Coordinates of C-alpha atoms (C1' of nucleotides) in Angstrom, one line a residue:
Chain A
M1 CA 50.8 109.7 235.9
A2 CA 50.4 107.4 232.5
I3 CA 53.5 107.2 229.9
S4 CA 53.3 109.5 226.2
R5 CA 50.7 108.7 223.6
F6 CA 54.7 109.2 222.1
L7 CA 55.9 106.1 222.6
P8 CA 53.1 103.8 221.6
L9 CA 53.1 105.8 218.1
F10 CA 57.0 105.9 217.9
L11 CA 57.3 102.3 218.4
G12 CA 53.6 101.6 216.6
A13 CA 55.1 103.3 213.3
R14 CA 57.7 100.5 213.5
D15 CA 56.4 98.0 214.5
H16 CA 53.0 96.6 215.1
L17 CA 51.5 96.9 218.3
D18 CA 49.7 94.3 219.9
D19 CA 47.2 94.7 222.7
R20 CA 48.9 93.4 225.2
D21 CA 52.0 95.1 223.6
R22 CA 50.0 98.2 224.1
E23 CA 48.2 97.9 227.4
A24 CA 52.1 96.7 229.3
L25 CA 53.0 100.4 227.8
A26 CA 50.3 102.0 228.4
T27 CA 50.7 101.4 232.0
I28 CA 54.3 102.5 232.3
P29 CA 54.2 105.2 235.6
V30 CA 56.6 107.6 235.1
R31 CA 57.4 111.5 236.1
R32 CA 57.2 114.2 234.3
E33 CA 59.6 116.7 234.3
Q34 CA 60.4 120.4 232.6
F35 CA 64.4 121.7 231.3
S36 CA 64.8 125.0 230.6
H37 CA 67.9 125.7 228.0
G38 CA 70.6 124.8 228.0
D39 CA 69.6 122.7 231.4
K40 CA 71.4 119.4 232.7
I41 CA 68.6 116.3 231.5
I42 CA 71.3 114.4 231.9
T43 CA 74.6 114.6 234.2
A44 CA 77.1 111.0 232.1
G45 CA 78.8 109.8 235.0
P46 CA 77.3 107.0 236.9
T47 CA 73.1 106.4 236.0
P48 CA 70.3 106.8 237.5
G49 CA 67.7 104.4 237.8
E50 CA 65.9 105.3 235.3
S51 CA 65.1 106.1 231.4
C52 CA 64.4 109.4 230.3
L53 CA 61.6 109.7 226.9
L54 CA 62.1 113.1 225.6
I55 CA 58.0 114.8 224.7
S56 CA 59.3 117.7 223.1
G57 CA 61.9 120.0 222.2
M58 CA 64.5 118.8 221.9
A59 CA 68.6 117.6 223.6
L60 CA 72.0 117.8 222.5
R61 CA 74.2 114.7 223.2
V62 CA 77.1 116.5 224.3
H63 CA 80.7 114.4 224.9
D64 CA 83.6 116.4 226.3
I65 CA 87.0 115.2 224.8
G66 CA 90.1 116.6 225.9
K67 CA 89.2 121.0 227.1
Q68 CA 86.4 120.6 223.2
R69 CA 82.7 120.2 224.0
V70 CA 81.4 118.0 220.2
V71 CA 77.6 117.2 220.1
S72 CA 77.4 113.3 219.0
A73 CA 73.7 113.3 217.9
L74 CA 70.8 115.3 218.7
Q75 CA 66.8 114.2 219.8
V76 CA 63.9 115.2 218.6
P77 CA 60.4 114.0 220.1
G78 CA 58.9 110.6 220.7
D79 CA 62.9 109.8 221.0
F80 CA 65.0 108.0 224.3
L81 CA 67.9 109.8 225.7
D82 CA 69.1 107.1 227.4
L83 CA 67.0 103.9 227.0
H84 CA 71.0 103.3 227.2
S85 CA 71.2 103.6 231.1
F86 CA 68.2 100.6 232.0
L87 CA 71.3 98.5 230.8
L88 CA 74.9 100.4 230.9
A89 CA 76.5 100.8 234.0
T90 CA 77.7 104.7 232.8
L91 CA 76.7 107.4 230.8
D92 CA 80.0 108.5 228.7
H93 CA 78.0 112.1 228.4
D94 CA 75.7 114.8 228.8
V95 CA 71.8 115.0 227.5
V96 CA 71.7 119.1 227.4
A97 CA 68.7 120.2 226.3
Q98 CA 69.0 122.4 223.9
G99 CA 64.8 124.5 224.1
D100 CA 63.1 124.2 227.1
C101 CA 62.0 120.4 226.3
A102 CA 60.0 118.1 228.7
V103 CA 60.9 115.1 229.5
E104 CA 59.5 112.0 230.8
F105 CA 61.2 109.2 233.6
V106 CA 60.8 106.0 233.7
R107 CA 62.2 103.4 237.0
S108 CA 64.5 100.9 234.6
E109 CA 62.7 97.6 237.0
E110 CA 59.8 98.5 234.5
L111 CA 61.7 98.6 231.2
T112 CA 62.8 95.6 232.5
R113 CA 60.0 94.3 233.9
I114 CA 58.9 94.4 229.9
T115 CA 61.7 92.5 229.1
E116 CA 61.3 89.6 231.1
E117 CA 58.1 89.5 230.5
R118 CA 56.6 91.5 226.7
P119 CA 59.7 89.3 224.0
H120 CA 58.1 91.9 221.4
L121 CA 57.8 94.9 223.2
T122 CA 61.4 93.9 224.1
R123 CA 62.9 93.9 220.7
L124 CA 60.9 96.8 220.3
L125 CA 62.4 99.4 222.3
W126 CA 66.1 97.5 221.4
L127 CA 65.0 98.2 217.7
C128 CA 65.0 101.9 219.1
T129 CA 68.6 102.2 219.6
L130 CA 69.8 100.7 216.4
I131 CA 67.8 103.7 215.2
D132 CA 69.4 105.6 216.8
A133 CA 72.7 104.0 217.1
K134 CA 72.4 103.8 212.8
V135 CA 71.4 107.6 212.3
T136 CA 75.1 108.2 214.4
R137 CA 76.5 105.8 212.3
V138 CA 74.9 108.3 208.9
W139 CA 76.2 111.3 211.4
T140 CA 79.9 110.3 211.1
A141 CA 79.9 109.5 207.4
A142 CA 78.5 112.6 206.8
A143 CA 80.7 114.4 208.7
A144 CA 83.4 112.7 207.2
S145 CA 82.4 113.5 203.7
L146 CA 80.4 116.4 203.4
K147 CA 81.2 120.1 202.7
A148 CA 79.4 122.5 205.1
H149 CA 76.6 123.6 203.3
E150 CA 75.7 119.7 202.6
R151 CA 76.5 118.9 206.2
I152 CA 73.9 121.1 207.0
G153 CA 71.6 120.9 204.5
H154 CA 72.1 117.2 205.7
F155 CA 70.9 117.8 209.2
L156 CA 67.3 119.2 208.1
C157 CA 66.8 116.5 205.9
E158 CA 67.3 114.5 208.7
L159 CA 65.9 116.3 211.2
H160 CA 63.2 116.5 208.6
A161 CA 62.9 112.5 208.0
R162 CA 63.1 112.0 211.8
L163 CA 60.3 114.9 212.6
G164 CA 57.9 113.3 209.8
I165 CA 57.8 109.5 211.7
V166 CA 56.2 111.8 214.8
G167 CA 53.8 114.8 213.3
L168 CA 56.3 117.5 213.7
I169 CA 56.0 118.3 210.0
R170 CA 53.4 120.7 209.0
D171 CA 54.5 121.7 204.8
D172 CA 57.7 120.7 204.5
S173 CA 58.0 123.6 207.0
F174 CA 59.0 122.7 211.5
N175 CA 59.8 124.2 215.1
M176 CA 64.2 124.7 215.2
P177 CA 64.5 125.8 219.1
I178 CA 68.3 127.2 217.0
E179 CA 70.2 129.6 216.7
Q180 CA 73.4 129.9 213.8
K181 CA 75.4 129.6 217.6
D182 CA 73.6 127.0 218.3
L183 CA 74.5 124.7 214.3
A184 CA 77.3 125.6 214.5
D185 CA 77.8 123.6 217.7
I186 CA 76.1 121.3 217.1
L187 CA 78.3 120.7 213.6
G188 CA 81.6 121.5 214.6
F189 CA 81.9 124.4 212.4
S190 CA 82.9 128.6 213.2
V191 CA 79.6 130.9 213.2
A192 CA 81.2 132.1 210.8
H193 CA 81.6 129.6 208.5
T194 CA 77.6 128.5 209.5
N195 CA 76.6 131.4 208.2
R196 CA 78.1 131.5 204.9
A197 CA 76.8 128.3 204.6
L198 CA 73.6 128.8 205.4
Q199 CA 73.1 131.8 202.6
D200 CA 75.2 128.9 199.7
L201 CA 71.6 126.7 201.1
R202 CA 69.1 130.5 201.0
G203 CA 70.2 131.7 198.1
R204 CA 70.4 128.1 196.1
G205 CA 66.4 128.6 197.6
L206 CA 66.1 125.3 199.2
V207 CA 66.3 126.4 202.7
T208 CA 64.1 129.2 204.8
W209 CA 65.0 129.8 208.2
N210 CA 63.3 132.8 210.2
K211 CA 62.6 133.0 214.1
G212 CA 62.3 129.1 214.9
R213 CA 61.0 127.8 212.3
V214 CA 62.7 125.8 209.1
H215 CA 60.6 125.6 206.2
L216 CA 62.4 123.7 203.1
P217 CA 60.2 124.0 199.5
D218 CA 62.2 121.6 197.9
P219 CA 63.2 118.3 200.9
D220 CA 64.2 116.1 197.4
A221 CA 66.2 118.8 195.6
L222 CA 67.7 119.7 199.1
A223 CA 68.1 116.2 199.8
A224 CA 69.9 115.1 196.0
L225 CA 72.3 118.6 196.8
C226 CA 73.3 117.3 200.2
S227 CA 73.4 112.9 199.3
F228 CA 70.7 112.3 201.8
D229 CA 69.1 108.8 201.9
S230 CA 66.5 109.2 203.5
R231 CA 65.9 104.3 204.1
Y232 CA 67.6 104.7 206.8
L233 CA 65.4 105.9 209.0
E234 CA 61.7 105.1 207.3
T235 CA 62.7 101.1 209.2
I236 CA 60.2 98.7 209.3
S237 CA 61.3 96.0 212.0
A238 CA 61.9 93.1 211.2
A239 CA 61.2 92.1 215.4
R240 CA 58.0 90.1 214.9
Chain B
M1 CA 79.4 73.2 214.8
A2 CA 78.2 75.0 218.0
I3 CA 78.8 79.4 218.2
S4 CA 83.3 80.0 219.3
R5 CA 83.8 80.5 222.8
F6 CA 84.3 84.3 221.9
L7 CA 80.5 85.5 222.6
P8 CA 80.5 84.2 226.5
L9 CA 84.2 85.0 226.3
F10 CA 82.7 89.0 225.0
L11 CA 79.1 88.6 226.9
G12 CA 81.0 87.0 230.3
A13 CA 83.0 90.6 230.2
R14 CA 80.6 92.4 231.1
D15 CA 78.0 90.2 233.4
H16 CA 78.1 87.3 235.1
L17 CA 76.8 83.8 232.3
D18 CA 74.9 81.2 235.9
D19 CA 74.4 77.8 233.7
R20 CA 71.2 78.0 231.8
D21 CA 73.2 81.0 229.6
R22 CA 76.5 79.5 228.8
E23 CA 74.7 77.0 227.7
A24 CA 71.7 78.6 225.4
L25 CA 74.8 80.0 223.9
A26 CA 76.6 76.6 223.4
T27 CA 74.0 75.1 221.9
I28 CA 73.8 77.8 218.6
P29 CA 74.5 76.4 215.6
V30 CA 76.3 78.5 213.8
R31 CA 77.7 78.8 210.3
R32 CA 81.8 79.4 209.8
E33 CA 82.9 81.3 206.8
Q34 CA 86.1 82.8 206.1
F35 CA 86.7 85.8 203.6
S36 CA 89.2 87.6 202.4
H37 CA 91.2 91.4 201.6
G38 CA 88.0 93.1 201.1
D39 CA 84.9 91.2 200.3
K40 CA 81.9 91.8 201.2
I41 CA 80.9 89.7 203.8
I42 CA 77.9 91.7 204.4
T43 CA 75.3 93.8 202.1
A44 CA 73.8 96.1 202.7
G45 CA 70.0 96.6 201.3
P46 CA 67.1 93.9 203.0
T47 CA 68.6 92.4 206.1
P48 CA 69.3 88.3 204.9
G49 CA 67.7 86.1 207.7
E50 CA 71.3 85.8 210.0
S51 CA 73.4 88.0 212.0
C52 CA 77.9 86.6 211.6
L53 CA 79.8 87.3 214.7
L54 CA 83.5 88.3 213.7
I55 CA 86.0 86.0 215.2
S56 CA 89.4 86.5 214.3
G57 CA 90.5 89.8 211.4
M58 CA 89.2 92.9 211.5
A59 CA 86.4 94.2 209.5
L60 CA 85.0 97.8 208.4
R61 CA 81.2 99.2 208.6
V62 CA 81.7 100.7 205.2
H63 CA 79.2 103.7 203.6
D64 CA 77.7 104.7 200.3
I65 CA 77.7 108.7 200.3
G66 CA 76.8 110.3 197.8
K67 CA 80.5 109.5 195.5
Q68 CA 82.3 108.5 198.4
R69 CA 83.4 106.0 200.6
V70 CA 83.6 106.9 204.0
V71 CA 83.8 104.5 207.2
S72 CA 81.1 104.5 209.9
A73 CA 83.8 102.0 212.6
L74 CA 86.0 99.2 212.5
Q75 CA 84.9 96.3 214.2
V76 CA 87.2 93.5 216.2
P77 CA 86.8 89.6 216.9
G78 CA 83.9 89.2 219.9
D79 CA 82.1 91.7 217.7
F80 CA 78.9 91.4 216.0
L81 CA 79.2 92.7 212.8
D82 CA 75.4 92.5 212.2
L83 CA 72.7 92.0 215.2
H84 CA 71.1 95.1 213.9
S85 CA 70.1 93.3 211.4
F86 CA 68.0 90.3 212.9
L87 CA 65.8 93.5 214.0
L88 CA 66.1 96.4 211.1
A89 CA 64.5 95.6 207.3
T90 CA 67.8 96.6 206.1
L91 CA 71.1 97.7 206.1
D92 CA 72.0 101.1 205.1
H93 CA 76.5 100.4 204.8
D94 CA 78.5 97.0 203.3
V95 CA 80.5 95.6 206.0
V96 CA 83.8 94.8 204.2
A97 CA 86.9 92.3 206.0
Q98 CA 89.8 94.6 205.9
G99 CA 92.7 91.9 206.0
D100 CA 91.6 88.0 206.0
C101 CA 88.1 86.9 208.4
A102 CA 86.8 84.1 210.1
V103 CA 82.5 84.9 210.4
E104 CA 80.5 83.1 212.0
F105 CA 76.2 83.1 211.0
V106 CA 74.0 83.0 213.2
R107 CA 70.1 82.7 212.2
S108 CA 68.2 85.0 213.3
E109 CA 65.1 82.9 214.6
E110 CA 68.0 81.1 216.7
L111 CA 68.6 85.0 218.2
T112 CA 65.1 85.7 218.2
R113 CA 64.6 82.3 220.3
I114 CA 66.9 83.6 222.7
T115 CA 65.4 86.7 223.8
E116 CA 62.0 84.4 223.7
E117 CA 63.3 82.2 226.4
R118 CA 65.8 83.7 228.4
P119 CA 65.5 87.5 228.9
H120 CA 68.9 88.1 230.5
L121 CA 71.1 86.5 227.1
T122 CA 68.4 89.7 225.4
R123 CA 69.6 92.9 227.5
L124 CA 73.3 91.4 227.5
L125 CA 73.4 91.0 223.9
W126 CA 71.9 94.6 223.7
L127 CA 74.0 95.5 225.4
C128 CA 77.1 94.8 222.2
T129 CA 74.9 96.4 220.5
L130 CA 74.9 99.7 222.7
I131 CA 78.4 99.9 223.4
D132 CA 78.5 99.0 219.1
A133 CA 76.5 102.4 219.4
K134 CA 78.8 104.3 222.0
V135 CA 81.9 103.6 220.1
T136 CA 80.8 105.1 216.8
R137 CA 79.1 108.5 219.0
V138 CA 83.2 108.8 220.7
W139 CA 84.7 108.3 217.0
T140 CA 82.7 111.2 216.0
A141 CA 83.2 113.1 219.1
A142 CA 87.1 112.0 217.9
A143 CA 86.7 112.6 214.1
A144 CA 85.1 116.5 215.0
S145 CA 87.8 117.7 217.4
L146 CA 90.9 116.3 217.4
K147 CA 94.9 116.8 215.6
A148 CA 95.2 114.4 213.2
H149 CA 98.0 112.5 215.3
E150 CA 95.8 112.7 217.2
R151 CA 93.0 110.2 216.1
I152 CA 95.1 108.3 214.8
G153 CA 96.1 107.8 218.3
H154 CA 92.1 107.6 219.8
F155 CA 92.0 104.6 217.3
L156 CA 95.1 102.7 217.9
C157 CA 94.4 103.4 222.0
E158 CA 90.0 102.1 221.4
L159 CA 92.1 99.3 219.6
H160 CA 94.3 98.6 222.1
A161 CA 91.3 98.2 224.8
R162 CA 89.4 96.7 222.5
L163 CA 91.3 93.4 222.0
G164 CA 92.4 93.7 225.9
I165 CA 88.8 92.2 226.3
V166 CA 88.8 89.2 224.4
G167 CA 92.9 88.9 225.1
L168 CA 94.4 89.9 222.1
I169 CA 96.9 91.9 223.5
R170 CA 100.5 91.0 224.6
D171 CA 102.7 93.3 225.9
D172 CA 100.6 96.4 225.2
S173 CA 101.2 95.3 221.1
F174 CA 99.0 94.0 218.6
N175 CA 98.6 92.1 215.2
M176 CA 96.5 95.3 213.0
P177 CA 96.3 94.2 209.1
I178 CA 95.5 97.7 208.1
E179 CA 98.4 99.3 206.4
Q180 CA 98.9 103.4 206.3
K181 CA 96.7 104.1 203.7
D182 CA 93.9 102.0 204.6
L183 CA 94.2 103.8 208.6
A184 CA 94.2 106.9 205.3
D185 CA 90.7 105.8 204.2
I186 CA 89.4 104.5 207.7
L187 CA 89.9 107.8 209.1
G188 CA 89.0 109.8 205.8
F189 CA 92.6 111.6 206.0
S190 CA 94.0 111.5 202.6
V191 CA 97.4 108.6 202.6
A192 CA 100.8 111.7 202.7
H193 CA 99.1 113.3 206.2
T194 CA 98.3 110.3 207.5
N195 CA 101.7 109.1 206.8
R196 CA 102.9 112.1 208.5
A197 CA 100.8 112.1 211.4
L198 CA 101.5 108.7 212.4
Q199 CA 105.3 109.8 211.5
D200 CA 104.4 112.5 215.2
L201 CA 103.7 110.2 217.4
R202 CA 106.5 108.1 216.8
G203 CA 108.6 110.6 216.6
R204 CA 107.0 111.0 220.3
G205 CA 108.0 108.1 221.2
L206 CA 104.2 107.1 221.7
V207 CA 104.2 104.4 219.0
T208 CA 106.0 101.2 216.7
W209 CA 103.9 100.5 213.8
N210 CA 105.3 96.9 211.5
K211 CA 104.4 94.4 209.4
G212 CA 101.3 94.5 210.4
R213 CA 102.1 94.7 213.8
V214 CA 101.6 97.7 216.3
H215 CA 103.5 98.6 219.6
L216 CA 102.6 101.0 222.6
P217 CA 105.6 101.7 224.0
D218 CA 103.4 103.7 227.0
P219 CA 99.1 103.4 226.6
D220 CA 99.1 105.7 229.4
A221 CA 100.7 108.7 227.1
L222 CA 99.3 108.5 224.5
A223 CA 96.0 108.2 226.0
A224 CA 96.7 111.0 227.5
L225 CA 98.3 112.8 224.0
C226 CA 95.0 112.6 222.6
S227 CA 92.5 112.9 224.9
F228 CA 90.9 109.0 225.0
D229 CA 89.2 107.6 228.5
S230 CA 88.7 104.3 228.5
R231 CA 85.9 103.8 230.6
Y232 CA 83.2 104.1 227.7
L233 CA 85.1 100.7 226.8
E234 CA 85.1 98.6 230.5
T235 CA 81.4 98.9 230.1
I236 CA 79.9 96.4 232.9
S237 CA 76.2 96.1 232.3
A238 CA 74.0 96.4 234.8
A239 CA 71.5 94.0 233.3
R240 CA 71.2 92.1 235.3
Chain C
dC1 C1' 117.2 91.1 189.6
dG2 C1' 113.4 93.9 188.4
dA3 C1' 108.9 95.1 189.3
dT4 C1' 105.4 95.7 192.0
dA5 C1' 103.2 97.6 196.6
dA6 C1' 104.8 100.6 200.5
dG7 C1' 106.2 104.0 202.6
dT8 C1' 108.1 108.7 202.6
dT9 C1' 108.4 113.7 201.0
dG10 C1' 107.2 118.7 198.7
dA11 C1' 104.9 122.2 196.5
dT12 C1' 100.0 124.0 196.0
dT13 C1' 95.7 124.3 197.2
dC14 C1' 91.4 124.5 198.8
dG15 C1' 88.0 125.2 203.4
dC16 C1' 87.5 126.3 207.7
dA17 C1' 88.9 128.9 211.9
dT18 C1' 89.7 132.6 214.3
dC19 C1' 89.2 137.3 215.0
dA20 C1' 87.6 141.9 214.5
dA21 C1' 84.1 144.6 212.8
dC22 C1' 79.6 145.5 211.5
dT23 C1' 74.3 145.5 211.4
dA24 C1' 69.9 143.8 211.9
dT25 C1' 67.1 142.7 215.3
dT26 C1' 65.2 141.9 219.4
dG27 C1' 64.3 143.6 224.4
dT28 C1' 64.1 146.8 228.8
dG29 C1' 63.9 150.5 231.3
dG30 C1' 63.0 155.7 231.5
Chain D
dC1 C1' 58.0 155.7 222.4
dC2 C1' 62.6 156.7 222.4
dA3 C1' 67.1 155.3 223.9
dC4 C1' 69.8 152.0 224.1
dA5 C1' 71.2 147.6 225.2
dA6 C1' 72.1 143.8 224.3
dT7 C1' 71.5 139.9 220.9
dA8 C1' 71.6 137.5 216.8
dG9 C1' 73.2 137.7 212.0
dT10 C1' 77.1 139.0 208.3
dT11 C1' 80.7 140.5 205.8
dG12 C1' 86.0 141.2 205.3
dA13 C1' 91.0 139.2 206.0
dT14 C1' 94.3 136.4 207.6
dG15 C1' 96.2 132.4 208.9
dC16 C1' 96.4 126.4 209.4
dG17 C1' 95.1 121.7 209.1
dA18 C1' 94.8 119.2 205.5
dA19 C1' 93.8 117.7 199.9
dT20 C1' 95.9 116.7 196.4
dC21 C1' 99.2 115.7 192.6
dA22 C1' 103.8 114.6 191.8
dA23 C1' 108.2 112.4 191.9
dC24 C1' 110.9 109.0 195.5
dT25 C1' 112.4 105.8 197.7
dT26 C1' 112.4 101.5 200.9
dA27 C1' 110.9 97.4 201.6
dT28 C1' 108.9 92.9 198.9
dC29 C1' 108.9 89.1 196.7
dG30 C1' 108.1 86.3 191.5

DNA sequence: CGATAAGTTGATTCGCATCAACTATTGTGG
DNA sequence: CCACAATAGTTGATGCGAATCAACTTATCG
């Protein structure tokens, strides 16, 4: 099975792909697999000989620190879940399905081959991991400086922007396979507090969230309230 | 001027460098520059046509979010401060000198050349950015789940481990161009609270911190107290 | 020796966790 | 189609961790 159309879409959003790049991507063989909510897609420990690309659904990076469980990132369709593992010998966290997901596995040799033969593609794949890192840094900054309702808003703005890149936004609304308890878990709040913070945003008319679907009536106003600056995601590469 | 011995040291800690790799590194021309405490080494915005390597001292990644200033990472000698900027078109944060620093600038063309000619080195450089990302994720996890004294301890354990890789630890002690107010700033605590948390660690006999020098009498005990697991840093690459 | 910066201490306030109850919604078997 | 169970969401009371502000002590350095 050939790799999903998502990868060229995602990479192409960053920099022009020429025909040879596209062909190199199109000929990567993949194995597709389906996961349900809570399944471990990837387990911490020695890295497997393959990396995987999220096709649909969402996934969480889950760290165990002490006796606690902490989410350090959320992945959306088009993201590599562990492009890292192609270069790292061990993975320090699990990747867990948030809702149902489809995933495509790529053998590491295929990626190594790209690095040997297609320098431009290599730089673009590298870029993916850099953007991932950027998102994490901004997440860290947001966690350190925003209040609960602002963090939720920031999180929703981030999702709105990221899902937009892969074409999953319609009329400023998007699917969200996440419940309040999951949101609390992801942001590290209690359920009670999450609920109150969400009510705050709802009360301001900035967020509606019903049955797994989120609508942001005024994304700019929400962004302003939550100090969200989308520029860090609109990354055109300097890779060429 | 040729690139510092730090780069082969740092890369070589991850994977074997053959003679051609070493030569490719050794012939990279660099410009060396000195910065004093508080100087902006790199400014947020369009990326310059060069990347830089920290040779001595420490530096902070500083994000502006809303009206606040948040530190998302601390860099130590051997770290690239913005290997990102070689691939990213804009940088979303400043890099600021913490104490005096020496830095070596490398033109992006040189790095591009490496990606065209030396796939193995490319993978190792990529690896550097991945480790950087790992550190940030663990930082996020620590921030979310540890109490003040544990976070300080975790931070010191991380530094101990990272400085060890580049040979800057002697008898479990190391230079720390950081005062309590800086530490508060980095971890996002108030100065008062930072002080109390430090006293806690001192009271347990796990940390001494005098005149810019930190000593950890029992690193393992400190690591245990603070849920620090150094494995995420001891990264042998799977890059070959 | 006084001046400035670094470190320490205490009192008060605020954000969020925790625990516990309660309501609304969804799902299930009879 | 109803009765009930299970799950998701909401609300309130209380406690703790850390911020804030202000005073004070100790180093450092002309």
